[in-house]
Amino acid sequence: MASRFADGPQLRDYLMGIAQITPRPIFCCYERQPEDCHRSVLAGILREMLGWEVDEWQAPQQGSLL
């Protein structure tokens, strides 16, 4: 990230371009161990560089399929 986006404004401009094409984009990660989650790493970078909070997605209640 640091080599591609030297500062917050570059990263913000890039992400705003994505938002114009895909409103409300979602970051997904399916790691078994939370400390390996790439989504949380990216959320930390966005918090640090831009002051943006990236909330965890909360699935609606789901019943058993069995």
XYZ file of C-alpha atoms in Angstrom:
66
model
C 0.000 0.000 0.000
C 2.727 2.459 0.961
C 4.536 1.989 -2.354
C 1.340 2.540 -4.367
C -0.264 5.309 -2.306
C 2.300 7.694 -0.844
C -0.263 9.620 1.153
C -3.879 9.717 2.283
C -5.174 11.960 -0.527
C -3.914 9.542 -3.224
C -5.597 6.614 -1.499
C -8.809 8.593 -0.922
C -8.976 9.644 -4.588
C -8.478 6.046 -5.719
C -11.202 4.737 -3.397
C -13.606 7.532 -4.344
C -13.136 6.484 -7.999
C -14.152 2.954 -7.057
C -17.173 4.278 -5.157
C -18.365 6.091 -8.297
C -18.440 2.782 -10.154
C -19.501 0.523 -7.276
C -21.528 2.302 -4.602
C -21.051 0.827 -1.128
C -18.180 -1.556 -1.922
C -17.559 -4.385 0.539
C -14.200 -5.716 1.698
C -14.323 -9.469 2.231
C -11.904 -11.851 3.886
C -12.453 -15.466 4.894
C -9.526 -16.260 7.169
C -10.111 -18.795 9.914
C -7.888 -16.863 12.325
C -8.881 -13.199 12.914
C -5.241 -12.053 13.072
C -4.780 -13.284 9.469
C -7.720 -11.242 8.153
C -6.698 -9.002 5.244
C -9.902 -6.989 5.580
C -8.931 -5.923 9.089
C -5.446 -4.937 7.886
C -6.971 -2.762 5.150
C -9.473 -1.304 7.632
C -6.550 -0.333 9.875
C -4.767 1.387 6.988
C -7.924 3.331 6.073
C -8.361 4.351 9.711
C -4.733 5.468 9.978
C -4.380 7.239 6.621
C -7.883 8.664 6.160
C -9.609 8.526 9.533
C -12.293 6.264 8.011
C -13.937 3.556 10.078
C -14.720 0.316 8.263
C -17.426 -1.508 10.149
C -17.664 -5.277 10.354
C -20.513 -6.683 8.284
C -23.194 -8.239 10.425
C -25.137 -11.063 8.824
C -28.863 -11.133 9.492
C -30.025 -13.967 11.715
C -29.856 -17.194 9.787
C -31.460 -20.461 10.738
C -29.982 -23.881 10.290
C -30.215 -25.425 6.841
C -30.293 -28.932 8.313
